[in-house]
PDB file of C-alpha atoms in Angstrom:
ATOM      1  CA  UNK A 711       3.658  16.703  15.594  1.00  0.00           C
ATOM      2  CA  UNK A 712       5.881  15.584  12.283  1.00  0.00           C
ATOM      3  CA  UNK A 713       7.853  12.192  13.207  1.00  0.00           C
ATOM      4  CA  UNK A 714      11.158  12.318  11.940  1.00  0.00           C
ATOM      5  CA  UNK A 715      13.273   9.505  11.258  1.00  0.00           C
ATOM      6  CA  UNK A 716      16.990   8.970  11.981  1.00  0.00           C
ATOM      7  CA  UNK A 717      18.111  10.014   9.050  1.00  0.00           C
ATOM      8  CA  UNK A 718      15.430  12.342   8.350  1.00  0.00           C
ATOM      9  CA  UNK A 719      17.413  14.532  11.473  1.00  0.00           C
ATOM     10  CA  UNK A 720      18.727  17.302   8.950  1.00  0.00           C
ATOM     11  CA  UNK A 721      16.087  18.166   7.764  1.00  0.00           C
ATOM     12  CA  UNK A 722      14.667  18.440  11.013  1.00  0.00           C
ATOM     13  CA  UNK A 723      17.202  20.844  12.063  1.00  0.00           C
ATOM     14  CA  UNK A 724      16.489  22.969   8.294  1.00  0.00           C
ATOM     15  CA  UNK A 725      12.381  23.311   9.175  1.00  0.00           C
ATOM     16  CA  UNK A 726      13.214  24.472  12.304  1.00  0.00           C
ATOM     17  CA  UNK A 727      15.596  27.353  11.472  1.00  0.00           C
ATOM     18  CA  UNK A 728      12.348  28.389   8.830  1.00  0.00           C
ATOM     19  CA  UNK A 729      10.007  28.606  11.422  1.00  0.00           C
ATOM     20  CA  UNK A 730      12.212  30.434  14.046  1.00  0.00           C
ATOM     21  CA  UNK A 731      13.251  32.361  10.176  1.00  0.00           C
ATOM     22  CA  UNK A 732       9.070  33.432   9.783  1.00  0.00           C
ATOM     23  CA  UNK A 733       8.940  33.871  13.603  1.00  0.00           C
ATOM     24  CA  UNK A 734      11.284  36.854  13.230  1.00  0.00           C
ATOM     25  CA  UNK A 735       9.916  37.931   9.809  1.00  0.00           C
ATOM     26  CA  UNK A 736      13.545  37.071   7.980  1.00  0.00           C
ATOM     27  CA  UNK A 737      12.370  36.546   4.461  1.00  0.00           C
ATOM     28  CA  UNK A 738      16.410  36.223   3.408  1.00  0.00           C
ATOM     29  CA  UNK A 739      16.948  34.027   5.362  1.00  0.00           C
ATOM     30  CA  UNK A 740      13.938  31.260   4.685  1.00  0.00           C
ATOM     31  CA  UNK A 741      14.761  32.215   1.120  1.00  0.00           C
ATOM     32  CA  UNK A 742      17.993  30.871   1.652  1.00  0.00           C
ATOM     33  CA  UNK A 743      17.088  28.081   4.275  1.00  0.00           C
ATOM     34  CA  UNK A 744      13.873  26.221   1.836  1.00  0.00           C
ATOM     35  CA  UNK A 745      16.383  26.551  -0.960  1.00  0.00           C
ATOM     36  CA  UNK A 746      19.140  24.703   1.292  1.00  0.00           C
ATOM     37  CA  UNK A 747      16.423  22.155   2.701  1.00  0.00           C
ATOM     38  CA  UNK A 748      15.200  21.620  -0.961  1.00  0.00           C
ATOM     39  CA  UNK A 749      19.198  20.335  -1.205  1.00  0.00           C
ATOM     40  CA  UNK A 750      19.031  17.863   0.955  1.00  0.00           C
ATOM     41  CA  UNK A 751      16.331  16.388   0.811  1.00  0.00           C
ATOM     42  CA  UNK A 752      17.122  15.562  -3.149  1.00  0.00           C
ATOM     43  CA  UNK A 753      20.530  13.769  -1.293  1.00  0.00           C
ATOM     44  CA  UNK A 754      19.182  11.857   1.820  1.00  0.00           C
ATOM     45  CA  UNK A 755      16.091  10.268  -0.656  1.00  0.00           C
ATOM     46  CA  UNK A 756      18.057  10.010  -3.871  1.00  0.00           C
ATOM     47  CA  UNK A 757      19.845   7.163  -2.340  1.00  0.00           C
ATOM     48  CA  UNK A 758      18.065   5.839   0.436  1.00  0.00           C
ATOM     49  CA  UNK A 759      19.214   1.774   0.999  1.00  0.00           C
ATOM     50  CA  UNK A 760      16.955  -0.757   1.093  1.00  0.00           C
ATOM     51  CA  UNK A 761      16.657  -0.582   4.887  1.00  0.00           C
ATOM     52  CA  UNK A 762      15.522   3.427   4.761  1.00  0.00           C
ATOM     53  CA  UNK A 763      12.921   2.623   2.575  1.00  0.00           C
ATOM     54  CA  UNK A 764      11.447   0.412   4.528  1.00  0.00           C
ATOM     55  CA  UNK A 765      11.202   2.571   7.455  1.00  0.00           C
ATOM     56  CA  UNK A 766       9.339   5.129   5.708  1.00  0.00           C
ATOM     57  CA  UNK A 767       7.232   2.494   4.279  1.00  0.00           C
ATOM     58  CA  UNK A 768       5.851   2.329   8.037  1.00  0.00           C
ATOM     59  CA  UNK A 769       6.395   5.359   9.472  1.00  0.00           C
ATOM     60  CA  UNK A 770       3.401   6.211  11.574  1.00  0.00           C
ATOM     61  CA  UNK A 771       2.825   8.780   9.764  1.00  0.00           C
ATOM     62  CA  UNK A 772       2.256   7.419   6.686  1.00  0.00           C
ATOM     63  CA  UNK A 773      -1.317   7.760   4.734  1.00  0.00           C
ATOM     64  CA  UNK A 774      -3.154   5.029   6.057  1.00  0.00           C
ATOM     65  CA  UNK A 775      -5.656   3.307   3.494  1.00  0.00           C
ATOM     66  CA  UNK A 776      -8.614   5.360   5.440  1.00  0.00           C
ATOM     67  CA  UNK A 777      -6.583   8.377   4.565  1.00  0.00           C
ATOM     68  CA  UNK A 778      -6.214   7.715   1.092  1.00  0.00           C
ATOM     69  CA  UNK A 779      -9.961   6.753   0.715  1.00  0.00           C
ATOM     70  CA  UNK A 780     -11.076   9.750   2.420  1.00  0.00           C
ATOM     71  CA  UNK A 781      -8.808  12.276  -0.092  1.00  0.00           C
ATOM     72  CA  UNK A 782      -9.989  10.379  -3.283  1.00  0.00           C
ATOM     73  CA  UNK A 783     -13.227   9.529  -3.019  1.00  0.00           C
ATOM     74  CA  UNK A 784     -16.738  11.408  -2.905  1.00  0.00           C
ATOM     75  CA  UNK A 785     -19.795  10.332  -1.901  1.00  0.00           C
ATOM     76  CA  UNK A 786     -18.907   7.051  -0.707  1.00  0.00           C
ATOM     77  CA  UNK A 787     -20.443   4.128   1.341  1.00  0.00           C
ATOM     78  CA  UNK A 788     -18.504   1.224   4.098  1.00  0.00           C
ATOM     79  CA  UNK A 789     -19.779  -2.120   3.489  1.00  0.00           C
ATOM     80  CA  UNK A 790     -19.529  -4.124   6.620  1.00  0.00           C
ATOM     81  CA  UNK A 791     -18.935  -7.313   7.227  1.00  0.00           C
ATOM     82  CA  UNK A 792     -18.521 -10.692   5.649  1.00  0.00           C
ATOM     83  CA  UNK A 793     -22.143 -12.292   6.018  1.00  0.00           C
ATOM     84  CA  UNK A 794     -20.633 -15.564   7.972  1.00  0.00           C
ATOM     85  CA  UNK A 795     -18.919 -14.941  11.087  1.00  0.00           C
ATOM     86  CA  UNK A 796     -18.209 -10.570  11.468  1.00  0.00           C
ATOM     87  CA  UNK A 797     -16.694  -7.423  10.479  1.00  0.00           C
ATOM     88  CA  UNK A 798     -13.109  -7.369  10.710  1.00  0.00           C
ATOM     89  CA  UNK A 799     -11.795  -3.388  11.022  1.00  0.00           C
ATOM     90  CA  UNK A 800      -8.172  -4.402   9.492  1.00  0.00           C
ATOM     91  CA  UNK A 801     -10.219  -4.536   5.988  1.00  0.00           C
ATOM     92  CA  UNK A 802     -12.144  -2.001   4.891  1.00  0.00           C
ATOM     93  CA  UNK A 803     -14.580  -1.719   1.727  1.00  0.00           C
ATOM     94  CA  UNK A 804     -16.104   1.543   0.169  1.00  0.00           C
ATOM     95  CA  UNK A 805     -18.368   1.676  -2.520  1.00  0.00           C
ATOM     96  CA  UNK A 806     -18.658   5.458  -3.965  1.00  0.00           C
ATOM     97  CA  UNK A 807     -17.006   8.079  -6.998  1.00  0.00           C
ATOM     98  CA  UNK A 808     -13.703   8.811  -7.527  1.00  0.00           C
ATOM     99  CA  UNK A 809     -13.741  11.906  -9.500  1.00  0.00           C
ATOM    100  CA  UNK A 810     -16.766  10.308 -11.637  1.00  0.00           C
ATOM    101  CA  UNK A 811     -16.336   6.613 -11.632  1.00  0.00           C
ATOM    102  CA  UNK A 812     -18.140   4.585 -10.002  1.00  0.00           C
ATOM    103  CA  UNK A 813     -15.744   2.018  -8.029  1.00  0.00           C
ATOM    104  CA  UNK A 814     -14.896  -0.766  -4.647  1.00  0.00           C
ATOM    105  CA  UNK A 815     -12.161   0.524  -3.031  1.00  0.00           C
ATOM    106  CA  UNK A 816     -10.452  -1.836  -0.349  1.00  0.00           C
ATOM    107  CA  UNK A 817      -7.893  -1.212   2.054  1.00  0.00           C
ATOM    108  CA  UNK A 818      -5.964  -2.909   5.098  1.00  0.00           C
ATOM    109  CA  UNK A 819      -5.846  -0.697   7.686  1.00  0.00           C
ATOM    110  CA  UNK A 820      -3.774  -0.373  10.680  1.00  0.00           C
ATOM    111  CA  UNK A 821      -5.628   2.359  12.284  1.00  0.00           C
ATOM    112  CA  UNK A 822      -4.074   5.807  14.516  1.00  0.00           C
ATOM    113  CA  UNK A 823      -3.455   5.757  18.684  1.00  0.00           C
ATOM    114  CA  UNK A 824      -3.634   2.778  20.532  1.00  0.00           C
ATOM    115  CA  UNK A 825      -7.488   2.213  20.996  1.00  0.00           C
ATOM    116  CA  UNK A 826      -7.944   2.188  17.204  1.00  0.00           C
ATOM    117  CA  UNK A 827      -5.080   0.331  16.138  1.00  0.00           C
ATOM    118  CA  UNK A 828      -6.033  -1.735  18.839  1.00  0.00           C
ATOM    119  CA  UNK A 829      -9.708  -2.237  16.367  1.00  0.00           C
ATOM    120  CA  UNK A 830      -7.854  -2.881  13.738  1.00  0.00           C
ATOM    121  CA  UNK A 831      -5.565  -5.206  14.762  1.00  0.00           C
ATOM    122  CA  UNK A 832      -2.833  -3.062  13.212  1.00  0.00           C
ATOM    123  CA  UNK A 833      -3.430  -4.047   9.831  1.00  0.00           C
ATOM    124  CA  UNK A 834      -3.111  -7.978  10.330  1.00  0.00           C
ATOM    125  CA  UNK A 835      -6.289  -8.895   9.296  1.00  0.00           C
ATOM    126  CA  UNK A 836      -8.767 -12.968  10.407  1.00  0.00           C
ATOM    127  CA  UNK A 837     -10.287 -14.430   7.685  1.00  0.00           C
ATOM    128  CA  UNK A 838     -13.618 -12.540   7.409  1.00  0.00           C
ATOM    129  CA  UNK A 839     -12.002  -9.614   6.608  1.00  0.00           C
ATOM    130  CA  UNK A 840     -11.010 -11.218   3.553  1.00  0.00           C
ATOM    131  CA  UNK A 841     -13.880 -12.727   2.809  1.00  0.00           C
ATOM    132  CA  UNK A 842     -15.498  -9.380   3.148  1.00  0.00           C
ATOM    133  CA  UNK A 843     -13.131  -8.208   0.411  1.00  0.00           C
ATOM    134  CA  UNK A 844     -13.983 -10.909  -1.583  1.00  0.00           C
ATOM    135  CA  UNK A 845     -17.969 -10.482  -1.323  1.00  0.00           C
ATOM    136  CA  UNK A 846     -17.431  -6.264  -1.888  1.00  0.00           C
ATOM    137  CA  UNK A 847     -15.558  -7.864  -5.254  1.00  0.00           C
ATOM    138  CA  UNK A 848     -18.502  -9.254  -6.089  1.00  0.00           C
ATOM    139  CA  UNK A 849     -20.882  -6.851  -5.809  1.00  0.00           C
ATOM    140  CA  UNK A 850     -18.103  -4.589  -7.954  1.00  0.00           C
ATOM    141  CA  UNK A 851     -18.534  -7.066  -9.880  1.00  0.00           C
ATOM    142  CA  UNK A 852     -22.732  -7.697 -10.337  1.00  0.00           C
ATOM    143  CA  UNK A 853     -22.831  -4.096 -10.818  1.00  0.00           C
ATOM    144  CA  UNK A 854     -20.011  -3.828 -13.439  1.00  0.00           C
ATOM    145  CA  UNK A 855     -18.050  -1.669 -11.285  1.00  0.00           C
ATOM    146  CA  UNK A 856     -14.377  -1.691 -11.125  1.00  0.00           C
ATOM    147  CA  UNK A 857     -12.265  -2.107  -8.004  1.00  0.00           C
ATOM    148  CA  UNK A 858      -9.213  -0.671  -6.461  1.00  0.00           C
ATOM    149  CA  UNK A 859      -7.320  -2.911  -3.987  1.00  0.00           C
ATOM    150  CA  UNK A 860      -5.090  -0.374  -1.092  1.00  0.00           C
ATOM    151  CA  UNK A 861      -2.136  -3.036   0.303  1.00  0.00           C
ATOM    152  CA  UNK A 862      -0.387  -1.867   3.328  1.00  0.00           C
ATOM    153  CA  UNK A 863      -0.317  -4.481   6.207  1.00  0.00           C
ATOM    154  CA  UNK A 864       2.475  -6.615   7.821  1.00  0.00           C
ATOM    155  CA  UNK A 865       0.647  -9.986   6.918  1.00  0.00           C
ATOM    156  CA  UNK A 866      -2.611 -12.351   7.762  1.00  0.00           C
ATOM    157  CA  UNK A 867      -3.091 -12.225  11.356  1.00  0.00           C
ATOM    158  CA  UNK A 868      -1.478 -15.428  12.943  1.00  0.00           C
ATOM    159  CA  UNK A 869      -3.440 -16.376  15.717  1.00  0.00           C
ATOM    160  CA  UNK A 870      -4.875 -19.258  17.118  1.00  0.00           C
ATOM    161  CA  UNK A 871      -8.466 -17.692  16.341  1.00  0.00           C
ATOM    162  CA  UNK A 872      -7.818 -17.233  12.617  1.00  0.00           C
ATOM    163  CA  UNK A 873      -6.833 -20.192  11.832  1.00  0.00           C
ATOM    164  CA  UNK A 874      -9.704 -22.097  13.681  1.00  0.00           C
ATOM    165  CA  UNK A 875     -11.853 -20.042  11.219  1.00  0.00           C
ATOM    166  CA  UNK A 876      -9.767 -21.288   7.963  1.00  0.00           C
ATOM    167  CA  UNK A 877      -6.757 -18.108   7.611  1.00  0.00           C
ATOM    168  CA  UNK A 878      -5.358 -19.903   4.753  1.00  0.00           C
ATOM    169  CA  UNK A 879      -8.744 -21.351   2.955  1.00  0.00           C
ATOM    170  CA  UNK A 880      -9.229 -17.485   3.010  1.00  0.00           C
ATOM    171  CA  UNK A 881      -6.584 -16.331   1.179  1.00  0.00           C
ATOM    172  CA  UNK A 882      -6.614 -19.698  -0.891  1.00  0.00           C
ATOM    173  CA  UNK A 883     -10.065 -18.973  -1.900  1.00  0.00           C
ATOM    174  CA  UNK A 884      -9.368 -14.880  -3.110  1.00  0.00           C
ATOM    175  CA  UNK A 885      -6.312 -15.899  -4.847  1.00  0.00           C
ATOM    176  CA  UNK A 886      -8.973 -18.553  -6.797  1.00  0.00           C
ATOM    177  CA  UNK A 887     -12.099 -16.167  -7.011  1.00  0.00           C
ATOM    178  CA  UNK A 888     -10.261 -12.999  -7.550  1.00  0.00           C
ATOM    179  CA  UNK A 889      -8.459 -14.375 -11.025  1.00  0.00           C
ATOM    180  CA  UNK A 890     -12.003 -14.154 -12.453  1.00  0.00           C
ATOM    181  CA  UNK A 891     -13.745 -11.269 -11.574  1.00  0.00           C
ATOM    182  CA  UNK A 892     -14.482  -9.528 -14.677  1.00  0.00           C
ATOM    183  CA  UNK A 893     -14.493  -5.950 -13.946  1.00  0.00           C
ATOM    184  CA  UNK A 894     -10.970  -4.094 -13.400  1.00  0.00           C
ATOM    185  CA  UNK A 895      -8.575  -4.690 -10.148  1.00  0.00           C
ATOM    186  CA  UNK A 896      -6.165  -2.524  -9.730  1.00  0.00           C
ATOM    187  CA  UNK A 897      -3.953  -2.808  -6.157  1.00  0.00           C
ATOM    188  CA  UNK A 898      -1.450  -0.850  -4.897  1.00  0.00           C
ATOM    189  CA  UNK A 899       0.807  -1.405  -2.745  1.00  0.00           C
ATOM    190  CA  UNK A 900       1.108   1.896  -0.611  1.00  0.00           C
ATOM    191  CA  UNK A 901       3.151   0.759   3.098  1.00  0.00           C
ATOM    192  CA  UNK A 902       3.816  -2.834   3.951  1.00  0.00           C
ATOM    193  CA  UNK A 903       3.147  -5.730   1.757  1.00  0.00           C
ATOM    194  CA  UNK A 904       3.476  -8.423   3.984  1.00  0.00           C
ATOM    195  CA  UNK A 905       3.112 -11.854   2.731  1.00  0.00           C
ATOM    196  CA  UNK A 906       0.203 -13.603   1.901  1.00  0.00           C
ATOM    197  CA  UNK A 907      -1.926 -11.141   3.470  1.00  0.00           C
ATOM    198  CA  UNK A 908      -1.298  -8.571   1.411  1.00  0.00           C
ATOM    199  CA  UNK A 909      -1.218 -10.888  -1.579  1.00  0.00           C
ATOM    200  CA  UNK A 910      -4.993 -11.483  -0.546  1.00  0.00           C
ATOM    201  CA  UNK A 911      -5.451  -8.456  -2.372  1.00  0.00           C
ATOM    202  CA  UNK A 912      -2.642  -8.297  -4.487  1.00  0.00           C
ATOM    203  CA  UNK A 913      -4.706 -10.343  -7.388  1.00  0.00           C
ATOM    204  CA  UNK A 914      -4.758  -8.283 -10.303  1.00  0.00           C
ATOM    205  CA  UNK A 915      -4.640  -6.427 -13.259  1.00  0.00           C
ATOM    206  CA  UNK A 916      -2.398  -3.715 -12.293  1.00  0.00           C
ATOM    207  CA  UNK A 917      -0.307  -4.279  -9.441  1.00  0.00           C
ATOM    208  CA  UNK A 918       1.379  -1.482  -8.353  1.00  0.00           C
ATOM    209  CA  UNK A 919       3.966  -0.138  -5.134  1.00  0.00           C
ATOM    210  CA  UNK A 920       4.483   3.290  -4.097  1.00  0.00           C
ATOM    211  CA  UNK A 921       7.858   4.613  -4.509  1.00  0.00           C
ATOM    212  CA  UNK A 922       8.758   3.492  -0.815  1.00  0.00           C
ATOM    213  CA  UNK A 923       6.541   0.630  -0.185  1.00  0.00           C
ATOM    214  CA  UNK A 924       7.921  -2.350   0.397  1.00  0.00           C
ATOM    215  CA  UNK A 925       6.389  -6.167  -0.650  1.00  0.00           C
ATOM    216  CA  UNK A 926       8.000  -9.275   0.546  1.00  0.00           C
ATOM    217  CA  UNK A 927       7.142 -12.907   1.124  1.00  0.00           C
ATOM    218  CA  UNK A 928       8.451 -13.000   4.904  1.00  0.00           C
ATOM    219  CA  UNK A 929       8.907  -9.482   7.080  1.00  0.00           C
ATOM    220  CA  UNK A 930      13.231  -8.910   7.348  1.00  0.00           C
ATOM    221  CA  UNK A 931      13.022  -9.468  10.829  1.00  0.00           C
ATOM    222  CA  UNK A 932      11.843 -12.847  10.554  1.00  0.00           C
ATOM    223  CA  UNK A 933      14.247 -13.546   8.315  1.00  0.00           C
ATOM    224  CA  UNK A 934      16.887 -12.227  10.471  1.00  0.00           C
ATOM    225  CA  UNK A 935      15.015 -14.267  12.473  1.00  0.00           C
ATOM    226  CA  UNK A 936      15.428 -17.795  10.567  1.00  0.00           C
ATOM    227  CA  UNK A 937      18.525 -17.458   8.906  1.00  0.00           C
ATOM    228  CA  UNK A 938      20.658 -15.925  11.752  1.00  0.00           C
ATOM    229  CA  UNK A 939      18.493 -15.945  15.041  1.00  0.00           C
ATOM    230  CA  UNK A 940      19.469 -12.362  15.342  1.00  0.00           C
ATOM    231  CA  UNK A 941      17.744  -9.516  15.321  1.00  0.00           C
ATOM    232  CA  UNK A 942      20.720  -7.245  14.433  1.00  0.00           C
ATOM    233  CA  UNK A 943      20.476  -8.854  11.159  1.00  0.00           C
ATOM    234  CA  UNK A 944      17.345  -7.148   9.948  1.00  0.00           C
ATOM    235  CA  UNK A 945      19.323  -4.142   7.796  1.00  0.00           C
ATOM    236  CA  UNK A 946      20.824  -7.272   5.962  1.00  0.00           C
ATOM    237  CA  UNK A 947      17.438  -9.554   5.681  1.00  0.00           C
ATOM    238  CA  UNK A 948      16.029  -6.334   4.208  1.00  0.00           C
ATOM    239  CA  UNK A 949      18.669  -5.965   1.624  1.00  0.00           C
ATOM    240  CA  UNK A 950      18.639  -9.741   0.370  1.00  0.00           C
ATOM    241  CA  UNK A 951      14.634 -10.297   0.550  1.00  0.00           C
ATOM    242  CA  UNK A 952      15.202  -7.442  -2.800  1.00  0.00           C
ATOM    243  CA  UNK A 953      11.337  -6.067  -1.334  1.00  0.00           C
ATOM    244  CA  UNK A 954      11.885  -2.326  -2.497  1.00  0.00           C
ATOM    245  CA  UNK A 955       9.646  -1.366  -5.602  1.00  0.00           C
ATOM    246  CA  UNK A 956      12.742  -0.773  -7.879  1.00  0.00           C
ATOM    247  CA  UNK A 957      14.063  -4.466  -7.215  1.00  0.00           C
ATOM    248  CA  UNK A 958      10.688  -5.995  -7.576  1.00  0.00           C
ATOM    249  CA  UNK A 959       9.931  -3.872 -10.704  1.00  0.00           C
ATOM    250  CA  UNK A 960      13.274  -5.588 -12.454  1.00  0.00           C
ATOM    251  CA  UNK A 961      12.616  -9.253 -11.523  1.00  0.00           C
ATOM    252  CA  UNK A 962       9.201  -8.358 -13.749  1.00  0.00           C
ATOM    253  CA  UNK A 963       7.078  -8.920 -10.424  1.00  0.00           C
ATOM    254  CA  UNK A 964       4.894  -5.780 -10.259  1.00  0.00           C
ATOM    255  CA  UNK A 965       4.011  -3.337 -13.250  1.00  0.00           C
ATOM    256  CA  UNK A 966       4.814  -0.376 -12.149  1.00  0.00           C
ATOM    257  CA  UNK A 967       5.971   2.480  -9.635  1.00  0.00           C
ATOM    258  CA  UNK A 968       3.993   5.410  -8.629  1.00  0.00           C
ATOM    259  CA  UNK A 969       5.951   8.289  -8.272  1.00  0.00           C
ATOM    260  CA  UNK A 970       4.995   9.419  -4.779  1.00  0.00           C
ATOM    261  CA  UNK A 971       6.780  13.073  -3.049  1.00  0.00           C
ATOM    262  CA  UNK A 972      10.596  12.584  -3.543  1.00  0.00           C
ATOM    263  CA  UNK A 973      10.052  13.787   0.832  1.00  0.00           C
ATOM    264  CA  UNK A 974       7.834  10.845   0.991  1.00  0.00           C
ATOM    265  CA  UNK A 975       3.938  10.586   1.151  1.00  0.00           C
ATOM    266  CA  UNK A 976       4.001  10.953   4.474  1.00  0.00           C
ATOM    267  CA  UNK A 977       4.691  14.403   4.478  1.00  0.00           C
ATOM    268  CA  UNK A 978       2.337  15.226   1.212  1.00  0.00           C
ATOM    269  CA  UNK A 979      -0.638  13.040   1.751  1.00  0.00           C
ATOM    270  CA  UNK A 980      -2.990  14.676  -1.043  1.00  0.00           C
ATOM    271  CA  UNK A 981      -0.003  14.395  -3.082  1.00  0.00           C
ATOM    272  CA  UNK A 982       0.365  10.491  -2.541  1.00  0.00           C
ATOM    273  CA  UNK A 983      -3.073  10.869  -2.980  1.00  0.00           C
ATOM    274  CA  UNK A 984      -3.714  12.081  -6.387  1.00  0.00           C
ATOM    275  CA  UNK A 985      -0.743   9.991  -7.496  1.00  0.00           C
ATOM    276  CA  UNK A 986      -3.277   6.947  -6.123  1.00  0.00           C
ATOM    277  CA  UNK A 987      -6.184   8.086  -8.277  1.00  0.00           C
ATOM    278  CA  UNK A 988      -4.432   9.666 -11.227  1.00  0.00           C
ATOM    279  CA  UNK A 989      -3.079   5.953 -11.484  1.00  0.00           C
ATOM    280  CA  UNK A 990      -6.647   3.963 -10.897  1.00  0.00           C
ATOM    281  CA  UNK A 991      -8.272   6.157 -13.465  1.00  0.00           C
ATOM    282  CA  UNK A 992      -5.774   5.309 -16.127  1.00  0.00           C
ATOM    283  CA  UNK A 993      -5.674   1.349 -15.624  1.00  0.00           C
ATOM    284  CA  UNK A 994      -9.603   1.217 -15.963  1.00  0.00           C
ATOM    285  CA  UNK A 995      -9.745   3.218 -19.361  1.00  0.00           C
ATOM    286  CA  UNK A 996      -6.537   1.318 -20.099  1.00  0.00           C
ATOM    287  CA  UNK A 997      -8.991  -2.297 -19.135  1.00  0.00           C
ATOM    288  CA  UNK A 998     -12.084  -1.542 -20.321  1.00  0.00           C
ATOM    289  CA  UNK A 999     -10.311  -0.736 -23.999  1.00  0.00           C
ATOM    290  CA  UNK A1000     -10.068  -4.498 -23.563  1.00  0.00           C
ATOM    291  CA  UNK A1001     -11.840  -7.610 -24.030  1.00  0.00           C
ATOM    292  CA  UNK A1002     -12.890  -9.239 -21.145  1.00  0.00           C
ATOM    293  CA  UNK A1003     -11.542 -12.844 -22.126  1.00  0.00           C
ATOM    294  CA  UNK A1004      -8.185 -10.606 -22.955  1.00  0.00           C
ATOM    295  CA  UNK A1005      -7.892  -9.211 -19.259  1.00  0.00           C
ATOM    296  CA  UNK A1006      -8.972 -12.427 -17.370  1.00  0.00           C
ATOM    297  CA  UNK A1007      -5.805 -14.132 -19.330  1.00  0.00           C
ATOM    298  CA  UNK A1008      -3.858 -11.532 -18.563  1.00  0.00           C
ATOM    299  CA  UNK A1009      -4.524 -11.311 -14.945  1.00  0.00           C
ATOM    300  CA  UNK A1010      -3.892 -15.196 -14.169  1.00  0.00           C
ATOM    301  CA  UNK A1011      -0.848 -15.189 -16.673  1.00  0.00           C
ATOM    302  CA  UNK A1012       0.339 -12.793 -14.111  1.00  0.00           C
ATOM    303  CA  UNK A1013      -0.581 -14.772 -10.876  1.00  0.00           C
ATOM    304  CA  UNK A1014       1.035 -17.768 -12.516  1.00  0.00           C
ATOM    305  CA  UNK A1015       4.000 -16.215 -13.199  1.00  0.00           C
ATOM    306  CA  UNK A1016       4.707 -15.046  -9.724  1.00  0.00           C
ATOM    307  CA  UNK A1017       8.396 -16.994  -8.464  1.00  0.00           C
ATOM    308  CA  UNK A1018       9.039 -18.361 -12.800  1.00  0.00           C
ATOM    309  CA  UNK A1019      12.617 -18.457 -12.572  1.00  0.00           C
ATOM    310  CA  UNK A1020      15.485 -20.057 -15.279  1.00  0.00           C
ATOM    311  CA  UNK A1021      18.640 -21.575 -14.293  1.00  0.00           C
TER     312      UNK A1021
END
């Protein structure tokens, strides 16, 4: 059963009316209501606030990394473990094909259902997850395979065990190592891009965001708690943080916005997956037309440019 956010309630009512008209066999009513639904979708989604976009980025029906992997990859094989501590289920790594392009896909997975969410740690990776991701990237480099990163996490896991096993070192190591991997790396924020948890797999030749995704240095809840000591200020914090795709593109922190279906990826998973697939293949072709030295130089400059500003 579909989940509707508060601002999506008008769509729910119209869709229920359409279903009733279909059951009655009233084709004229179906056509009229479908036209109304189309207009309502345009009205609602063309004027979303930053907070509403945050809600869409966290929508429980929104496709996660494994959904995209299953929709765009074939002949795929999962890579497990960091060869040092364990296998972190919050990060998944696959070797396989996207169309005719052999590649490696790495994604942060939140999981569906209580048991799976616990298994995936709600998409919050431990250090072994980032080390597994780096191992998969080095494997891709060994066989000259492009890499697709799918970012979707509230942030790196802040637990005691993660800190004991070197969470900050693992993230810093990825930033350092990924900056000079000699194969194209394409990263796409498909939902939430939370702090260092996202940045650890966000070092790329092309960094893009889905239309309704967010990318932030801290969660709006954390920001509201620190600045105002008031969780009711979450909407204000969301606006102040400038975390939507439009705002980040304007500030030059991302390269592209992927035009997911207007009604949202959660309503059209196949359409969203097609957009990601086409963007990846296009970027791989563009990167392969460049000399490796130039590609690495531009990737490094993109990384060190983050946070630069002028008075």
